[in-house]
Each structure stands twice: as structure tokens, then as C-alpha cells.
Amino acid sequence: PKYWLIVPAAGIGKRMQSDVPKQYLKLDNRFILDITLSRLLDHADFSGCMVPLSAQDQWWPDSAAAGDDRVQTCTGGSERADSVLSALHALEGQADENDWVLVHDAARPCIHPDDLANLIDTLSSHPVGGLLATPVADTLKQAGGGAIPEVEATVDRSRLWRALTPQMFRIGALKMALENSLAERQPITDESSAMEFSGNMPVLVEGRPDNLKITVPADLALAGFVLSRL
Ligand code: CTP
Ligand code: MG
């Protein structure tokens, strides 16, 4: 089977509190989105790459990726799952249902090529697929329901992982899982949760904890630091 790439970039970056969506903020004078795309496309052999963009996007034409013939775009949706589903539909006719697709957040530019290779190697012979993830390092507290957060319990973290991306699944199975989850109004924040809802057990492939998602303003400098050391 072949390998396809989807890089959802249709978000507005509300938590980043910037005028420009975070995927178009710059590090080292390059769009975050361009850094993410080149780190993925230069280190694995994808048959094609689909980038869902917001209908209001006005920055894509200024990206380096806009002139890259490996990259196609489509219109995203109101939630991340809608954007990914729209990209899966846009790949119909090019990709086979049994091909693999890797979905990676535009806002995660620090993806390490070793993690990308390890994810693909580990899952290529697996029936379902899985995701990069990293074991939780901090002690976890569960808050009670009161106005002031008070510790109700300390949660056992030994089996808890943080979900990262890429997440790698078969195209046909992922499309069905996302459609099913959206129809059932399940809260879906990643591809794995849609696959889980459809009865699958995705594999957790341990990845580097510095594969961070730029979410709040302080993350930008952090990502710049990580990138300077990779
Ligand atoms: N994304 C998308 N379509 C959406 C929402 C999000 O393609 N409707 C993309 C974002 O562009 C981002 C990735 O999904 O690359 C991860 O989402 P997140 O970090 O939540 O980004 P935003 O939704 O843009 O940020 P926020 O939640 O703070 O508004
Ligand atoms: Mg979001």
C-alpha cells in the first residue's frame, strides 16, 4: 500500500490570541506550516499530501508549500475532524481505501524524522494503525467539582500517555470512523478517538515529548528552541 499525508491547517488558533492563525506565524522567517510540511515531506516517501485550509485563509499563497507540486489543498471544516474528513474525501480517486494515511497537525513543527520513521516501520504490518504518544511525566491530580479546584484524587499515571501526531490509519477505516463519530456527535479531538469509538485499539508508538503542539503564545519560543537543537 501507499502512504498519504494530511496536514490539517484550517484552525483559527483561538488560544494563541494572535491576528494571524498560528500556522502562519513565523519562526526563522518561515511559516510554521512550511516548517512542518518540509520536515514531513523531506523525510518520508508520501504519494501525496493534502492540506485542508480555512475558507477564509488569505496566507496560503505566500507559503513556500504553495509552489510545491507534492502538496494539494482543499477546504477544511468547522472542527478538526471535519477538516480531516474533507481531506480524505479530496483524496478519493487518487488513494486506495487500503492505503495508509498519516495525519499531522500543522501546529507541530518539531516532529523528528526518527519518530516519523519509527511510526511507519512499527505500524506498517499492523491491521489498525496507531499514533505517536509519550508517557505522562507529571503527577496527575483530579479536581473536585467546586468553584475552587481542590484535589479529589491523585490519578495513577502509569498507563497514561499524551497523544501526539502523526496518527496513522487505513484511509477507508479512518473515513468510516470519522463519519460514524460525527454522525453520533462524539467529541473527537484526534483520529485515534474516532477509531476507538468504532471499536479499534490503536497502537501507542512512543515518541519524543518535544513534539509539541504550538497552542499558547509561550509555545512559539519553545518550538524555536527545540527546532534549533534538532
Ligand atoms: N484544525 C483544522 N480545522 C479546524 C480546527 C483545527 O484543520 N476546524 C487544525 C489546526 O489548524 C491545527 C490542528 O488542527 O493545525 C490542531 O488543532 P488546534 O491546535 O486546536 O488548532 P486551532 O483549532 O487552530 O487552535 P484553537 O483550538 O486554540 O483555536
Ligand atoms: Mg482547536
Coordinates of N, CA and C and ligand atoms in Angstrom, one line a residue:
P1 N 0.8 -1.2 0.0 CA 0.0 0.0 0.0 C 0.9 1.3 0.0
K2 N 0.2 2.4 -0.4 CA 0.9 3.6 -0.4 C 0.7 4.4 0.9
Y3 N 1.5 5.5 1.0 CA 1.4 6.4 2.2 C 1.0 7.8 1.8
W4 N -0.1 8.3 2.4 CA -0.5 9.7 2.1 C -0.4 10.5 3.4
L5 N -0.4 11.8 3.2 CA -0.2 12.7 4.3 C -1.3 13.7 4.3
I6 N -1.9 14.0 5.5 CA -2.9 15.0 5.7 C -2.4 15.9 6.8
V7 N -2.3 17.2 6.5 CA -1.8 18.2 7.5 C -2.9 19.2 7.7
P8 N -3.8 19.0 8.7 CA -4.9 20.0 8.9 C -4.4 21.3 9.3
A9 N -4.8 22.4 8.6 CA -4.3 23.7 8.8 C -5.4 24.7 8.7
A10 N -6.6 24.3 9.1 CA -7.8 25.1 8.9 C -8.3 25.8 10.2
G11 N -7.5 25.7 11.2 CA -7.9 26.2 12.5 C -7.7 27.7 12.6
I12 N -8.3 28.4 13.6 CA -8.1 29.8 13.7 C -7.1 30.2 14.9
G13 N -6.7 29.2 15.7 CA -5.7 29.4 16.7 C -6.2 30.4 17.8
K14 N -7.4 30.1 18.3 CA -8.0 31.0 19.3 C -7.1 31.2 20.5
R15 N -6.6 30.1 21.1 CA -5.8 30.2 22.3 C -4.5 30.9 22.1
M16 N -4.0 31.1 20.8 CA -2.8 31.7 20.5 C -3.0 33.3 20.6
Q17 N -4.2 33.7 20.5 CA -4.5 35.1 20.7 C -3.7 36.0 19.7
S18 N -3.6 35.6 18.5 CA -2.8 36.4 17.5 C -3.8 36.7 16.3
D19 N -3.5 37.8 15.6 CA -4.3 38.1 14.5 C -4.2 37.1 13.3
V20 N -3.0 36.6 13.2 CA -2.7 35.6 12.2 C -2.9 34.2 12.8
P21 N -3.6 33.3 12.1 CA -3.7 31.9 12.6 C -2.3 31.3 12.9
K22 N -2.1 30.6 13.9 CA -0.7 30.2 14.4 C 0.1 29.5 13.3
Q23 N -0.5 28.7 12.4 CA 0.2 28.0 11.4 C 0.9 29.0 10.4
Y24 N 0.5 30.3 10.5 CA 1.1 31.3 9.6 C 2.0 32.3 10.4
L25 N 2.2 32.0 11.7 CA 3.2 32.8 12.5 C 4.6 32.3 12.0
K26 N 5.6 33.1 12.2 CA 6.9 32.7 11.6 C 7.9 32.3 12.7
L27 N 8.8 31.4 12.3 CA 10.0 31.0 13.1 C 11.1 31.0 12.1
D28 N 12.2 31.8 12.4 CA 13.3 31.8 11.4 C 12.8 32.2 10.1
N29 N 11.9 33.2 10.1 CA 11.3 33.8 8.9 C 10.6 32.8 7.9
R30 N 10.2 31.6 8.5 CA 9.3 30.7 7.7 C 8.0 30.5 8.4
F31 N 6.9 30.3 7.6 CA 5.7 29.9 8.3 C 5.8 28.6 9.0
I32 N 5.2 28.5 10.2 CA 5.2 27.2 10.9 C 4.7 26.1 10.0
L33 N 3.7 26.4 9.2 CA 3.1 25.4 8.3 C 4.2 24.9 7.3
D34 N 5.0 25.8 6.8 CA 6.1 25.4 5.9 C 7.1 24.6 6.5
I35 N 7.4 24.9 7.8 CA 8.4 24.1 8.5 C 7.9 22.7 8.7
T36 N 6.6 22.6 9.2 CA 6.0 21.3 9.4 C 6.0 20.5 8.1
L37 N 5.5 21.1 7.1 CA 5.4 20.3 5.8 C 6.8 19.9 5.3
S38 N 7.8 20.7 5.3 CA 9.0 20.3 4.8 C 9.7 19.2 5.7
R39 N 9.5 19.3 7.0 CA 10.1 18.3 7.9 C 9.4 16.9 7.6
L40 N 8.2 16.9 7.2 CA 7.5 15.6 6.9 C 7.8 15.1 5.5
L41 N 7.7 16.0 4.5 CA 7.8 15.6 3.1 C 9.3 15.3 2.8
D42 N 10.3 15.9 3.5 CA 11.7 15.6 3.2 C 12.2 14.3 3.8
H43 N 11.4 13.7 4.7 CA 11.9 12.6 5.5 C 11.1 11.3 5.3
A44 N 10.1 11.3 4.4 CA 9.3 10.1 4.2 C 8.8 10.2 2.8
D45 N 8.5 9.0 2.2 CA 8.1 8.9 0.8 C 6.6 8.9 0.7
F46 N 5.9 10.0 0.6 CA 4.5 10.1 0.5 C 4.0 10.1 -0.9
S47 N 2.9 9.5 -1.2 CA 2.4 9.5 -2.6 C 1.7 10.8 -2.9
G48 N 1.3 11.5 -1.8 CA 0.7 12.8 -2.0 C 0.4 13.4 -0.6
C49 N 0.1 14.7 -0.6 CA -0.1 15.4 0.7 C -1.3 16.4 0.5
M50 N -2.3 16.3 1.4 CA -3.5 17.2 1.3 C -3.5 18.1 2.5
V51 N -3.7 19.4 2.3 CA -3.7 20.3 3.4 C -5.0 21.1 3.4
P52 N -5.9 20.7 4.3 CA -7.2 21.4 4.4 C -7.0 22.8 5.0
L53 N -7.5 23.8 4.3 CA -7.3 25.2 4.7 C -8.7 25.8 5.0
S54 N -8.7 26.9 5.8 CA -10.0 27.6 6.1 C -10.5 28.3 4.8
A55 N -11.8 28.4 4.7 CA -12.4 29.1 3.5 C -11.9 30.6 3.6
Q56 N -11.6 31.1 4.8 CA -11.2 32.5 4.9 C -9.7 32.6 4.8
D57 N -8.9 31.6 4.5 CA -7.5 31.7 4.5 C -7.0 32.7 3.5
Q58 N -6.1 33.6 3.9 CA -5.6 34.5 2.9 C -4.0 34.5 2.9
W59 N -3.4 33.5 3.6 CA -2.0 33.5 3.7 C -1.3 32.4 2.9
W60 N -2.1 31.3 2.5 CA -1.5 30.2 1.8 C -0.7 30.6 0.6
P61 N -1.2 31.5 -0.3 CA -0.4 31.8 -1.5 C 1.0 32.3 -1.2
D62 N 1.2 32.8 0.1 CA 2.5 33.3 0.4 C 3.4 32.2 1.0
S63 N 2.9 31.0 1.1 CA 3.7 29.9 1.7 C 4.6 29.3 0.7
A64 N 5.7 28.8 1.1 CA 6.6 28.1 0.2 C 5.9 26.8 -0.3
A65 N 5.1 26.2 0.5 CA 4.4 25.0 0.1 C 3.4 25.2 -1.1
A66 N 2.9 26.4 -1.2 CA 2.0 26.7 -2.4 C 2.7 26.4 -3.7
G67 N 4.0 26.5 -3.8 CA 4.7 26.3 -5.0 C 5.3 24.9 -5.1
D68 N 4.9 24.0 -4.2 CA 5.5 22.7 -4.1 C 4.5 21.7 -4.7
D69 N 4.9 21.0 -5.8 CA 3.9 20.2 -6.5 C 3.6 18.9 -5.8
R70 N 4.2 18.6 -4.6 CA 3.9 17.5 -3.8 C 2.6 17.8 -3.0
V71 N 2.2 19.1 -2.9 CA 1.2 19.5 -1.9 C -0.1 19.9 -2.6
Q72 N -1.2 19.4 -2.2 CA -2.5 19.8 -2.7 C -3.3 20.4 -1.5
T73 N -4.3 21.3 -1.8 CA -5.1 21.8 -0.7 C -6.6 21.5 -1.0
C74 N -7.4 21.6 0.1 CA -8.8 21.5 0.0 C -9.4 22.4 1.1
T75 N -10.7 22.6 1.1 CA -11.3 23.4 2.1 C -11.7 22.6 3.4
G76 N -11.2 23.1 4.5 CA -11.5 22.4 5.8 C -12.9 22.7 6.3
G77 N -13.1 22.3 7.5 CA -14.4 22.4 8.2 C -14.3 23.1 9.5
S78 N -15.4 23.1 10.2 CA -15.5 23.9 11.5 C -14.7 23.3 12.6
E79 N -14.6 21.9 12.6 CA -13.8 21.2 13.6 C -12.7 20.5 12.9
R80 N -11.7 20.1 13.7 CA -10.5 19.4 13.1 C -11.0 18.2 12.4
A81 N -11.9 17.4 13.0 CA -12.4 16.2 12.4 C -13.0 16.5 11.0
D82 N -13.8 17.6 10.9 CA -14.4 18.0 9.6 C -13.3 18.3 8.6
S83 N -12.2 18.9 9.0 CA -11.1 19.2 8.1 C -10.5 18.0 7.6
V84 N -10.2 17.0 8.5 CA -9.5 15.8 8.1 C -10.4 15.0 7.2
L85 N -11.7 14.9 7.5 CA -12.7 14.2 6.7 C -12.7 14.8 5.3
S86 N -12.7 16.1 5.2 CA -12.8 16.8 3.9 C -11.5 16.5 3.1
A87 N -10.4 16.4 3.8 CA -9.1 16.0 3.1 C -9.2 14.5 2.6
L88 N -9.8 13.7 3.4 CA -9.9 12.3 3.0 C -10.8 12.2 1.7
H89 N -11.9 13.0 1.7 CA -12.7 13.0 0.5 C -12.0 13.5 -0.7
A90 N -11.2 14.5 -0.5 CA -10.4 15.1 -1.6 C -9.4 14.2 -2.2
L91 N -9.0 13.2 -1.4 CA -8.0 12.2 -1.8 C -8.7 11.0 -2.6
E92 N -10.0 11.0 -2.5 CA -10.7 9.9 -3.3 C -10.4 10.0 -4.8
G93 N -10.2 8.8 -5.4 CA -9.8 8.9 -6.8 C -8.3 8.8 -7.0
Q94 N -7.6 9.2 -6.0 CA -6.1 9.1 -6.0 C -5.6 8.0 -5.1
A95 N -6.2 7.9 -3.9 CA -5.8 6.9 -3.0 C -6.7 5.7 -2.9
D96 N -6.2 4.6 -2.5 CA -6.9 3.3 -2.3 C -7.4 3.3 -0.9
E97 N -8.6 2.7 -0.6 CA -9.1 2.6 0.7 C -8.1 1.9 1.7
N98 N -7.3 1.0 1.1 CA -6.4 0.2 2.0 C -5.1 0.9 2.2
D99 N -4.8 2.0 1.5 CA -3.6 2.8 1.7 C -3.6 3.3 3.1
W100 N -2.4 3.7 3.6 CA -2.2 4.3 4.9 C -2.3 5.9 4.7
V101 N -2.8 6.5 5.7 CA -2.7 8.0 5.8 C -2.2 8.4 7.1
L102 N -1.2 9.3 7.1 CA -0.7 9.9 8.3 C -1.3 11.3 8.4
V103 N -1.9 11.6 9.6 CA -2.5 12.9 9.8 C -1.6 13.6 10.9
H104 N -1.1 14.8 10.5 CA -0.2 15.5 11.4 C -0.6 17.0 11.5
D105 N -0.7 17.5 12.8 CA -1.1 18.9 13.0 C -0.1 19.9 12.4
A106 N -0.6 20.8 11.6 CA 0.2 21.9 11.1 C 1.0 22.6 12.2
A107 N 0.4 22.6 13.4 CA 1.0 23.4 14.5 C 2.0 22.5 15.3
R108 N 2.5 21.4 14.7 CA 3.5 20.6 15.4 C 4.8 20.6 14.5
P109 N 5.5 21.7 14.4 CA 6.7 21.7 13.5 C 7.9 20.9 14.0
C110 N 7.9 20.5 15.3 CA 9.1 19.9 15.8 C 9.2 18.4 15.6
I111 N 8.3 17.8 14.8 CA 8.4 16.4 14.5 C 9.8 16.0 14.1
H112 N 10.3 14.9 14.8 CA 11.6 14.4 14.5 C 11.6 13.3 13.4
P113 N 12.5 13.3 12.5 CA 12.4 12.3 11.4 C 12.5 10.9 11.9
D114 N 13.2 10.7 13.1 CA 13.4 9.3 13.6 C 12.0 8.8 14.1
D115 N 11.2 9.7 14.7 CA 9.9 9.4 15.2 C 9.0 9.0 14.0
L116 N 9.1 9.8 13.0 CA 8.3 9.6 11.8 C 8.6 8.2 11.2
A117 N 9.9 7.9 11.1 CA 10.3 6.6 10.5 C 9.9 5.5 11.4
N118 N 10.0 5.7 12.7 CA 9.7 4.6 13.7 C 8.2 4.3 13.6
L119 N 7.3 5.4 13.5 CA 5.9 5.2 13.5 C 5.5 4.3 12.3
I120 N 6.1 4.7 11.1 CA 5.8 4.0 9.9 C 6.3 2.5 9.9
D121 N 7.5 2.3 10.4 CA 8.1 1.0 10.5 C 7.2 0.1 11.4
T122 N 6.9 0.7 12.6 CA 6.2 -0.1 13.6 C 4.8 -0.5 13.2
L123 N 4.1 0.3 12.4 CA 2.7 0.1 12.1 C 2.4 -0.5 10.8
S124 N 3.4 -0.5 9.9 CA 3.1 -0.9 8.5 C 2.5 -2.3 8.4
S125 N 2.8 -3.2 9.3 CA 2.3 -4.6 9.2 C 1.1 -4.8 10.2
H126 N 0.7 -3.7 10.8 CA -0.4 -3.8 11.8 C -1.8 -3.6 11.1
P127 N -2.8 -4.3 11.6 CA -4.1 -4.2 10.9 C -4.8 -2.8 11.1
V128 N -4.6 -2.2 12.2 CA -5.4 -1.0 12.5 C -4.6 0.3 12.3
G129 N -3.3 0.3 12.9 CA -2.5 1.5 12.9 C -2.4 2.1 14.3
G130 N -2.0 3.4 14.4 CA -1.8 3.9 15.7 C -1.3 5.3 15.7
L131 N -0.6 5.8 16.7 CA -0.2 7.2 16.8 C 1.1 7.3 17.6
L132 N 1.8 8.4 17.4 CA 2.9 8.7 18.3 C 2.3 9.2 19.6
A133 N 2.9 8.9 20.7 CA 2.4 9.3 22.0 C 3.6 9.2 23.0
T134 N 3.4 9.9 24.1 CA 4.5 9.9 25.1 C 4.0 9.7 26.5
P135 N 4.6 8.9 27.3 CA 4.1 8.7 28.7 C 4.0 10.0 29.5
V136 N 3.0 10.1 30.3 CA 2.8 11.3 31.1 C 3.9 11.4 32.2
A137 N 4.5 12.5 32.3 CA 5.7 12.6 33.2 C 5.2 13.2 34.6
D138 N 4.3 14.1 34.6 CA 3.9 14.7 35.9 C 2.9 13.9 36.7
T139 N 2.9 14.1 38.0 CA 1.8 13.5 38.8 C 0.5 14.2 38.5
L140 N -0.6 13.4 38.3 CA -1.8 13.9 37.8 C -2.8 14.0 39.0
K141 N -3.5 15.2 39.1 CA -4.5 15.4 40.1 C -5.9 15.6 39.5
Q142 N -6.8 14.9 40.1 CA -8.2 15.1 39.6 C -8.9 16.1 40.6
A143 N -9.5 17.2 40.0 CA -10.1 18.2 40.8 C -11.6 17.8 41.1
G144 N -12.1 18.3 42.3 CA -13.5 18.1 42.6 C -14.3 19.1 41.8
G145 N -15.6 19.1 42.0 CA -16.5 20.0 41.2 C -16.7 21.4 41.7
G146 N -16.0 21.8 42.8 CA -16.2 23.1 43.4 C -15.7 24.2 42.7
A147 N -16.0 25.5 43.1 CA -15.6 26.7 42.4 C -14.0 26.8 42.5
I148 N -13.5 26.5 43.7 CA -12.0 26.5 43.8 C -11.6 25.0 43.5
P149 N -10.6 24.9 42.6 CA -10.2 23.5 42.3 C -9.5 22.9 43.6
E150 N -10.0 21.8 44.1 CA -9.4 21.1 45.2 C -9.2 19.7 44.8
V151 N -8.1 19.1 45.2 CA -7.7 17.7 44.8 C -8.7 16.7 45.4
E152 N -9.3 16.0 44.5 CA -10.2 14.9 44.9 C -9.5 13.6 44.9
A153 N -8.5 13.5 44.0 CA -7.7 12.2 43.9 C -6.5 12.4 43.1
T154 N -5.5 11.6 43.4 CA -4.3 11.5 42.5 C -4.5 10.3 41.6
V155 N -4.4 10.6 40.3 CA -4.7 9.6 39.3 C -3.4 8.8 39.0
D156 N -3.6 7.5 38.9 CA -2.5 6.6 38.5 C -2.0 6.9 37.1
R157 N -0.8 7.4 37.0 CA -0.4 7.8 35.6 C 0.4 6.7 34.9
S158 N 0.6 5.5 35.5 CA 1.4 4.5 34.9 C 1.0 4.1 33.6
R159 N -0.3 4.2 33.3 CA -0.8 3.7 32.0 C -1.4 4.9 31.1
L160 N -1.0 6.1 31.5 CA -1.5 7.3 30.8 C -0.4 7.9 29.8
W161 N -0.8 8.2 28.6 CA 0.0 8.7 27.6 C -0.6 10.0 27.0
R162 N 0.3 10.9 26.5 CA -0.2 12.0 25.8 C -0.2 11.7 24.3
A163 N -1.4 12.0 23.7 CA -1.5 11.7 22.2 C -0.8 12.8 21.4
L164 N 0.1 12.4 20.5 CA 0.8 13.3 19.6 C 0.3 13.0 18.2
T165 N 0.9 13.6 17.3 CA 0.7 13.3 15.9 C 2.1 13.1 15.2
P166 N 2.3 12.4 14.1 CA 1.3 11.8 13.2 C 0.5 10.7 13.9
Q167 N -0.7 10.5 13.4 CA -1.6 9.4 13.7 C -1.8 8.7 12.3
M168 N -1.6 7.4 12.3 CA -1.5 6.6 11.0 C -2.6 5.5 11.0
F169 N -3.5 5.6 10.0 CA -4.6 4.6 9.9 C -4.8 4.3 8.4
R170 N -5.6 3.3 8.1 CA -6.0 3.0 6.8 C -7.0 4.0 6.3
I171 N -6.9 4.5 5.1 CA -7.8 5.5 4.6 C -9.3 5.2 4.8
G172 N -9.7 4.0 4.3 CA -11.1 3.6 4.3 C -11.6 3.5 5.8
A173 N -10.8 2.9 6.7 CA -11.3 2.7 8.0 C -11.4 4.0 8.8
L174 N -10.4 5.0 8.5 CA -10.5 6.3 9.2 C -11.7 7.1 8.7
K175 N -11.9 7.0 7.4 CA -13.1 7.8 6.9 C -14.4 7.3 7.5
M176 N -14.5 6.0 7.6 CA -15.7 5.4 8.2 C -15.8 5.8 9.7
A177 N -14.7 5.8 10.4 CA -14.7 6.1 11.8 C -15.1 7.5 12.0
L178 N -14.5 8.4 11.2 CA -14.8 9.9 11.4 C -16.3 10.1 11.1
E179 N -16.8 9.6 10.0 CA -18.2 9.8 9.6 C -19.1 9.3 10.7
N180 N -18.8 8.1 11.2 CA -19.6 7.5 12.3 C -19.6 8.4 13.5
S181 N -18.4 8.8 13.9 CA -18.3 9.6 15.2 C -19.0 11.0 15.0
L182 N -18.9 11.6 13.8 CA -19.5 12.9 13.6 C -21.0 12.7 13.6
A183 N -21.5 11.6 13.0 CA -22.9 11.4 12.9 C -23.5 11.1 14.3
E184 N -22.7 10.5 15.2 CA -23.1 10.2 16.6 C -22.8 11.3 17.5
R185 N -22.3 12.4 17.0 CA -22.0 13.6 17.8 C -21.0 13.3 18.9
Q186 N -20.0 12.4 18.6 CA -19.0 12.1 19.6 C -18.0 13.2 19.6
P187 N -17.5 13.7 20.8 CA -16.4 14.6 20.8 C -15.1 14.0 20.3
I188 N -14.6 14.4 19.2 CA -13.4 13.8 18.5 C -12.3 14.8 18.5
T189 N -11.2 14.6 19.2 CA -10.1 15.6 19.2 C -8.9 15.1 18.4
D190 N -8.9 13.8 18.1 CA -7.9 13.2 17.2 C -8.4 12.1 16.5
E191 N -7.6 11.6 15.5 CA -8.1 10.5 14.7 C -8.3 9.2 15.5
S192 N -7.4 9.0 16.5 CA -7.4 7.8 17.3 C -8.7 7.7 18.0
S193 N -9.2 8.8 18.6 CA -10.5 8.7 19.3 C -11.7 8.3 18.4
A194 N -11.6 8.7 17.2 CA -12.7 8.2 16.2 C -12.5 6.7 16.0
M195 N -11.3 6.3 15.8 CA -11.0 4.8 15.6 C -11.5 4.0 16.8
E196 N -11.1 4.6 18.0 CA -11.5 3.9 19.3 C -13.0 3.8 19.4
F197 N -13.7 4.9 19.0 CA -15.2 4.9 19.1 C -15.8 3.8 18.2
S198 N -15.1 3.5 17.1 CA -15.5 2.5 16.2 C -15.0 1.1 16.5
G199 N -14.5 0.9 17.7 CA -14.2 -0.4 18.2 C -12.7 -0.9 18.0
N200 N -11.8 0.0 17.6 CA -10.5 -0.4 17.3 C -9.6 -0.1 18.5
M201 N -8.4 -0.7 18.6 CA -7.4 -0.4 19.6 C -6.1 0.0 18.9
P202 N -6.0 1.3 18.7 CA -4.8 1.8 18.0 C -3.5 1.6 18.9
V203 N -2.4 1.5 18.2 CA -1.1 1.2 18.9 C -0.5 2.5 19.3
L204 N 0.0 2.6 20.6 CA 0.8 3.8 21.0 C 2.2 3.5 20.7
V205 N 2.8 4.4 19.8 CA 4.2 4.3 19.5 C 4.9 5.4 20.2
E206 N 5.9 5.0 21.1 CA 6.5 6.1 21.9 C 7.3 7.1 21.1
G207 N 7.0 8.3 21.2 CA 7.7 9.4 20.5 C 8.3 10.4 21.5
R208 N 9.0 11.3 20.9 CA 9.7 12.3 21.8 C 8.7 13.3 22.4
P209 N 8.9 13.7 23.7 CA 8.0 14.6 24.3 C 8.1 16.0 23.7
D210 N 9.2 16.3 23.0 CA 9.4 17.7 22.5 C 8.6 17.9 21.1
N211 N 7.8 16.9 20.7 CA 7.0 17.1 19.5 C 5.7 17.9 19.9
L212 N 6.0 19.1 20.3 CA 4.9 19.9 21.0 C 4.0 20.6 19.9
K213 N 2.7 20.8 20.4 CA 1.8 21.5 19.5 C 1.7 23.0 20.0
I214 N 2.1 23.9 19.1 CA 2.0 25.3 19.4 C 0.6 25.6 19.7
T215 N 0.3 26.0 20.9 CA -1.1 26.3 21.4 C -1.3 27.6 22.0
V216 N -0.4 28.0 22.9 CA -0.5 29.3 23.6 C 0.8 30.1 23.2
P217 N 0.8 31.5 23.4 CA 1.9 32.3 22.9 C 3.3 31.8 23.4
A218 N 3.4 31.3 24.6 CA 4.7 30.9 25.1 C 5.3 29.7 24.3
D219 N 4.4 28.9 23.6 CA 4.9 27.8 22.9 C 5.8 28.1 21.7
L220 N 5.6 29.3 21.2 CA 6.3 29.7 20.0 C 7.8 29.7 20.2
A221 N 8.3 30.4 21.3 CA 9.7 30.4 21.6 C 10.2 29.0 22.0
L222 N 9.4 28.2 22.6 CA 9.8 26.9 23.0 C 10.0 26.1 21.7
A223 N 9.1 26.2 20.7 CA 9.3 25.4 19.5 C 10.5 25.9 18.7
G224 N 10.8 27.2 18.8 CA 12.0 27.8 18.2 C 13.3 27.1 18.8
F225 N 13.2 27.0 20.1 CA 14.4 26.4 20.8 C 14.5 24.9 20.4
V226 N 13.4 24.2 20.4 CA 13.5 22.8 20.1 C 14.1 22.6 18.6
L227 N 13.5 23.4 17.7 CA 13.9 23.3 16.3 C 15.4 23.6 16.2
S228 N 15.9 24.6 17.0 CA 17.4 24.9 16.8 C 18.3 23.8 17.3
R229 N 17.7 22.8 18.1 CA 18.5 21.7 18.6 C 18.3 20.4 17.9
L230 N 17.3 20.3 17.0 CA 17.0 19.0 16.3 C 18.1 18.7 15.3
Ligands
CTP1 N1 -7.5 22.5 12.6 C1 -8.2 22.3 11.4 N2 -9.5 22.6 11.2 C2 -10.2 23.0 12.3 C3 -9.6 23.2 13.6 C4 -8.2 22.9 13.7 O1 -7.6 21.9 10.4 N3 -11.5 23.3 12.2 C5 -6.1 22.2 12.7 C6 -5.3 23.4 13.2 O2 -5.0 24.3 12.1 C7 -4.1 22.7 13.8 C8 -4.6 21.3 14.2 O3 -5.8 21.2 13.6 O4 -3.0 22.6 12.9 C9 -4.7 21.2 15.7 O5 -5.7 22.0 16.3 P1 -5.5 23.1 17.4 O6 -4.1 23.1 17.9 O7 -6.7 23.1 18.3 O8 -5.6 24.5 16.5 P2 -6.7 25.6 16.4 O9 -8.0 24.9 16.5 O10 -6.4 26.5 15.3 O11 -6.4 26.4 17.8 P3 -7.5 26.7 19.0 O12 -8.1 25.4 19.4 O13 -6.7 27.4 20.0 O14 -8.5 27.7 18.3
MG2 MG -8.7 23.7 18.1

